[in-house]
Coordinates of C-alpha atoms in Angstrom, one line a residue:
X18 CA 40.3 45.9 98.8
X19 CA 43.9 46.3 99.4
X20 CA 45.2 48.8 101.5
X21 CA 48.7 50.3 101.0
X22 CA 51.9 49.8 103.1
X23 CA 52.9 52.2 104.9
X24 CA 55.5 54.7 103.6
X25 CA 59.1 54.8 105.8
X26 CA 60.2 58.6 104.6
X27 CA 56.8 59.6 106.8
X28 CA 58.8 58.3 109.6
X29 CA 60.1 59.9 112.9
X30 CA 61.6 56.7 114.7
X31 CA 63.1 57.1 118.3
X32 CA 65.4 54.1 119.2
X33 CA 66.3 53.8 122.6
X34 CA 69.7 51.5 123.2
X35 CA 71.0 52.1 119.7
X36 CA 74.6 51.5 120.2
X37 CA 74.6 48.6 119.3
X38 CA 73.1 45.3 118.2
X39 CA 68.9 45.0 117.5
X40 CA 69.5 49.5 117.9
X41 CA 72.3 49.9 115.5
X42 CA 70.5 47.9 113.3
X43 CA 67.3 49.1 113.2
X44 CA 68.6 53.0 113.0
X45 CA 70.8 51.7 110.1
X46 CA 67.7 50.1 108.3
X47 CA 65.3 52.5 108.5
X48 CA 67.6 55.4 107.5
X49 CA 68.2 53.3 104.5
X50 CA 64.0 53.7 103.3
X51 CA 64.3 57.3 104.3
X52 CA 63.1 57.8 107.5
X53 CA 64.4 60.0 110.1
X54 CA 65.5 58.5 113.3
X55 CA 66.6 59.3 116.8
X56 CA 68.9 57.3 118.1
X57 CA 69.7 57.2 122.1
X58 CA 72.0 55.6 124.3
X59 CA 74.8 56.0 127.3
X60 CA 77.6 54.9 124.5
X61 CA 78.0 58.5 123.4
X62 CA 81.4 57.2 121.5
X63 CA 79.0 54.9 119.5
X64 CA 76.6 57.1 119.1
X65 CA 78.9 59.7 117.1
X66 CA 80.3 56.8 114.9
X67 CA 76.8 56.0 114.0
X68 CA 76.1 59.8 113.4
X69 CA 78.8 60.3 110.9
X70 CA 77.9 57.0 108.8
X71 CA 74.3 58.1 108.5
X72 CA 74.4 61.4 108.5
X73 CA 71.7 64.3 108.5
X74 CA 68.8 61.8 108.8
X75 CA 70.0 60.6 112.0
X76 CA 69.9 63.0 115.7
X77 CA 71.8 61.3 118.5
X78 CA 71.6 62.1 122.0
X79 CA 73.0 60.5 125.1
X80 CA 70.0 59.1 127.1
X81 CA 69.9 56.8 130.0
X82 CA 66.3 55.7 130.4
X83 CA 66.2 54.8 134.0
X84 CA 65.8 58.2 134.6
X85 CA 61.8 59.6 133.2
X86 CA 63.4 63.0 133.5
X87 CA 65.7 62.5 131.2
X88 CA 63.8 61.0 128.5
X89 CA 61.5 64.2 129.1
X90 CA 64.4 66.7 128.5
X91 CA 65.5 64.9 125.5
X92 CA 61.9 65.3 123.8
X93 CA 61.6 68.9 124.7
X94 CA 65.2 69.5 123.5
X95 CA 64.4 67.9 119.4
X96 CA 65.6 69.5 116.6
X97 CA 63.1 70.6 114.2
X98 CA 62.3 67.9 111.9
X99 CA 62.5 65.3 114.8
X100 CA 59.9 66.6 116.9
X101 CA 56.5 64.4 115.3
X102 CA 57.8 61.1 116.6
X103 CA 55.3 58.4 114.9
X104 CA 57.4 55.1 115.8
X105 CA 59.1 54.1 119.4
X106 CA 61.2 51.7 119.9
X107 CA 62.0 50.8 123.3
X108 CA 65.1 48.4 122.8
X109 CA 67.2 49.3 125.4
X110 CA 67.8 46.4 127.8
X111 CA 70.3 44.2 128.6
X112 CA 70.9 40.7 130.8
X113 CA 73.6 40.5 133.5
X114 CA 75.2 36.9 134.5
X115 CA 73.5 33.2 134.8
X116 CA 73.9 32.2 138.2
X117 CA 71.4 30.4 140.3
X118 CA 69.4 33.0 142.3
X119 CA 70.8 32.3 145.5
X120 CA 74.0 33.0 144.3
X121 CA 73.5 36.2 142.1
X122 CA 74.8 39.5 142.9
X123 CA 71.5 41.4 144.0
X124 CA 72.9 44.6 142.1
X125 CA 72.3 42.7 138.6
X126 CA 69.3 42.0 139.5
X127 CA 68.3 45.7 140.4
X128 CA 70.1 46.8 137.1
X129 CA 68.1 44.2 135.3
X130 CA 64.9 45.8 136.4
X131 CA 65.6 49.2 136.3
X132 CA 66.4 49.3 132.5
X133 CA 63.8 46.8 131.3
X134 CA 61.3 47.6 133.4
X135 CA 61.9 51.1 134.8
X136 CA 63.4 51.9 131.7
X137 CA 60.7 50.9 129.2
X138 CA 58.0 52.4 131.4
X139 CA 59.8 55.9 131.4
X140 CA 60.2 55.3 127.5
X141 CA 56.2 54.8 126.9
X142 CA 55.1 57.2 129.5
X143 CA 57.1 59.8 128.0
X144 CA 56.3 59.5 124.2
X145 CA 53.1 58.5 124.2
X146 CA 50.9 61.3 124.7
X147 CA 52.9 63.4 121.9
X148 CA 51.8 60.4 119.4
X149 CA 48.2 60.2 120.5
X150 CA 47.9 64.2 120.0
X151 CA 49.3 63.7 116.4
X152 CA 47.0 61.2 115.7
X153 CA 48.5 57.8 115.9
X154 CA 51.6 56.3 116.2
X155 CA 53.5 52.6 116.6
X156 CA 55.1 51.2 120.2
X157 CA 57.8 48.8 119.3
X158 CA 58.8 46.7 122.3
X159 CA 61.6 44.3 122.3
X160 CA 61.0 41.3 124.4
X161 CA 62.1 37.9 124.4
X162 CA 61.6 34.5 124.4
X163 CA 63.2 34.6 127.9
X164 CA 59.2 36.0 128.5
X165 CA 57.4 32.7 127.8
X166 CA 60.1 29.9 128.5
X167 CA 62.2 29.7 131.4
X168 CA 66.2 28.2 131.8
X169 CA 68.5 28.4 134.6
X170 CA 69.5 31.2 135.3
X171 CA 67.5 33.1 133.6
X172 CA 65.0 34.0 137.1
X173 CA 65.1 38.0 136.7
X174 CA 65.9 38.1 133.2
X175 CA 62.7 36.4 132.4
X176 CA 60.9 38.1 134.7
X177 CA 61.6 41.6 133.4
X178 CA 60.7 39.8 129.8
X179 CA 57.0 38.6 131.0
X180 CA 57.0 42.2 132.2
X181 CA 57.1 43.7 128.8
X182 CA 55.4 41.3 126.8
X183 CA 52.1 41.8 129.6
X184 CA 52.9 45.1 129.9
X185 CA 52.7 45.8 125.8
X186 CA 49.6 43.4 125.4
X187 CA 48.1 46.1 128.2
X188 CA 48.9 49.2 126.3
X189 CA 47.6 47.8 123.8
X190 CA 44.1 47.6 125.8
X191 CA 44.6 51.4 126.6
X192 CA 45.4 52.9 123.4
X193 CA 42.0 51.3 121.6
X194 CA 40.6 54.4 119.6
X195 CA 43.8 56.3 119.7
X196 CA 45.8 54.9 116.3
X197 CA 48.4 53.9 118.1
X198 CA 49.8 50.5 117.2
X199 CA 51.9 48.2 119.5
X200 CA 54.0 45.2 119.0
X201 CA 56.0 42.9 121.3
X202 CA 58.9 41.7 119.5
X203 CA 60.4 38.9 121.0
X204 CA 63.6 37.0 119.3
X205 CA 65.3 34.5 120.3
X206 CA 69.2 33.4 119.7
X207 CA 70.9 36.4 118.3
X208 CA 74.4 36.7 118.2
X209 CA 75.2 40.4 119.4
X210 CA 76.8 41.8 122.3
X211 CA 74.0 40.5 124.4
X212 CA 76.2 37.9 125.9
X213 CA 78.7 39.4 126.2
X214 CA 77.1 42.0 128.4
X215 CA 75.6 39.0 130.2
X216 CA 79.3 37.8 131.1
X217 CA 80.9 40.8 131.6
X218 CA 83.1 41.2 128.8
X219 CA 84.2 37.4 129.5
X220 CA 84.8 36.7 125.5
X221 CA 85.1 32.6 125.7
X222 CA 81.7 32.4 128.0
X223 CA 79.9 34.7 125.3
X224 CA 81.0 32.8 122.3
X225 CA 80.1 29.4 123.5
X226 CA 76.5 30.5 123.7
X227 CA 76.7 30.4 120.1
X228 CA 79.3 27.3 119.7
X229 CA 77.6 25.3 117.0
X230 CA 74.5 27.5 116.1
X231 CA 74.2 29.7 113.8
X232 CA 71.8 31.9 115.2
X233 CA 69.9 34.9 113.9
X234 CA 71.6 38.2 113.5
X235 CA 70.5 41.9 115.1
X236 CA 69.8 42.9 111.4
X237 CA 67.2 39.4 111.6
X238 CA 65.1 41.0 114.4
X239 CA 65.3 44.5 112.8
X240 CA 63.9 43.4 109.3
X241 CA 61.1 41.9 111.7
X242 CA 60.4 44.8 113.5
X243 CA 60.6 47.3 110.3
X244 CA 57.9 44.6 108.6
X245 CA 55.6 45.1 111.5
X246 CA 55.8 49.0 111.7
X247 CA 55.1 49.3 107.3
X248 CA 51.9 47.2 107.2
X249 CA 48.9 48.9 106.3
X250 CA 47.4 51.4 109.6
X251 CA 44.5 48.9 109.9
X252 CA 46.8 46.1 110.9
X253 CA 48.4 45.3 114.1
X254 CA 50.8 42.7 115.1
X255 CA 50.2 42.3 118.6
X256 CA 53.1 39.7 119.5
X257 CA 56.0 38.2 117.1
X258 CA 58.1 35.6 118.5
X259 CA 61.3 34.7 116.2
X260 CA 63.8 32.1 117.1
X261 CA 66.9 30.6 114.8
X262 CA 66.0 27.3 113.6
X263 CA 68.2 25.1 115.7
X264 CA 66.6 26.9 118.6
X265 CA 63.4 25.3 120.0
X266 CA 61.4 24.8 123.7
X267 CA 63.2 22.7 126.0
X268 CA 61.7 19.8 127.8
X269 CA 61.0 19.7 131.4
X270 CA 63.8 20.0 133.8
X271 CA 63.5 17.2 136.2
X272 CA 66.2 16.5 138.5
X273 CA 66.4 12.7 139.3
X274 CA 67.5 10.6 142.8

């Protein structure tokens, strides 16, 4: 028996961290197949441009998801029409430098945690009882292969990575009998802002990440995450790991004498 996709236009999607990269891309994408989206983030000069290339089907709000409160206020504040939230996606998250960790500057490391940890946390606990109530619902988290594989310098980075991919394959433990989906997406290379951020706006750092790669691009990971949230209800993709093809695992780091 086959069992139908699911329709997009049914959607209510909240993105948090859409101002740019995987979020920009994934509001642009699903506005596309008619959905309506919400689309959050501290950027509120981005989030305005975004507003007036996608119009009515797109609400923005300046959120900063650190703070629970906040997330709360923005929920109780929708616009009608944007109330029945059905798909989450808690993107917002960043990376901040690649030193060794006894040289890294502790407040990157507290930054780290409170928006990927902190900030996811808030993002679930907030939305999810609205989506059990209405019956069902999709979690969207965006991890990384930074959660499985470790490199220099990447100490809190991947830790706050393992977070949310244990953390998702938890919920999705909790929510059994609820019809609520969840997914860990977790790409690898992507050529976004994402190093940049990382180096501080240092341009020639960023793009030598890339130097000789063509790695995916934010509307890559966004086709993946709007294939997992259109399958049929019955099906859930627990964990998706993407990486560009000249990307693979390294081998061990020894350090020889």
């Amino acid at each position: 028996m086959a069992y139908p996709a699911l329709d997009p236009k049914t959607f209510t999607v909240l993105i948090t961290g859409a101002t740019s990269g995987f979020g920009d891309a994934l509001a642009r994408r699903y506005v596309a197949e008619g959905a309506r989206v919400i689309a959050t983030g501290r950027r509120v000069d981005r989030l305005e441009a975004l507003k007036a290339d996608l119009g009515d089907a797109l609400h923005v709000a300046p959120l900063d998801v650190r703070e629970l409160s906040s997330i709360e206020d923005l929920l109780n504040g929708l616009p009608e029409g944007f109330r029945d939230i059905n798909v989450v996606i808690a993107n917002a998250g960043l990376a901040l430098g690649l030193g060794p960790a006894q040289e890294v500057d502790i407040a990157d490391w507290r930054t780290m945690i409170e928006t990927n940890v902190m900030g996811l946390a808030n993002t679930v606990r907030a939305t999810l009882p609205g989506m059990i109530a209405r019956g069902g619902g999709h979690v969207v988290t965006m991890g990384s292969v930074a959660g499985d594989y470790p490199y220099p310098g990447g100490n809190v980075y991947g830790g706050t990575k393992a977070f949310v991919k244990q953390f998702a394959l938890a919920l999705r433990s909790d929510v059994q009998g609820t019809n609520v989906r969840v997914t860990n997406i977790e790409p690898g290379m992507v050529e976004t802002e994402f190093s940049l951020i990382r180096f501080k706006g240092d341009e020639d750092k960023a793009s030598s990440v890339y130097e000789g790669v063509t790695g995916m691009t934010a509307d890559d990971v966004a086709e993946t995450v709007f294939w997992a949230t259109t399958l049929p209800r019955h099906v859930n993709v627990n964990r998706l790991q993407v990486m560009a093809v000249q990307q693979a695992f390294g081998p061990f780091d020894v350090k020889r004498v």
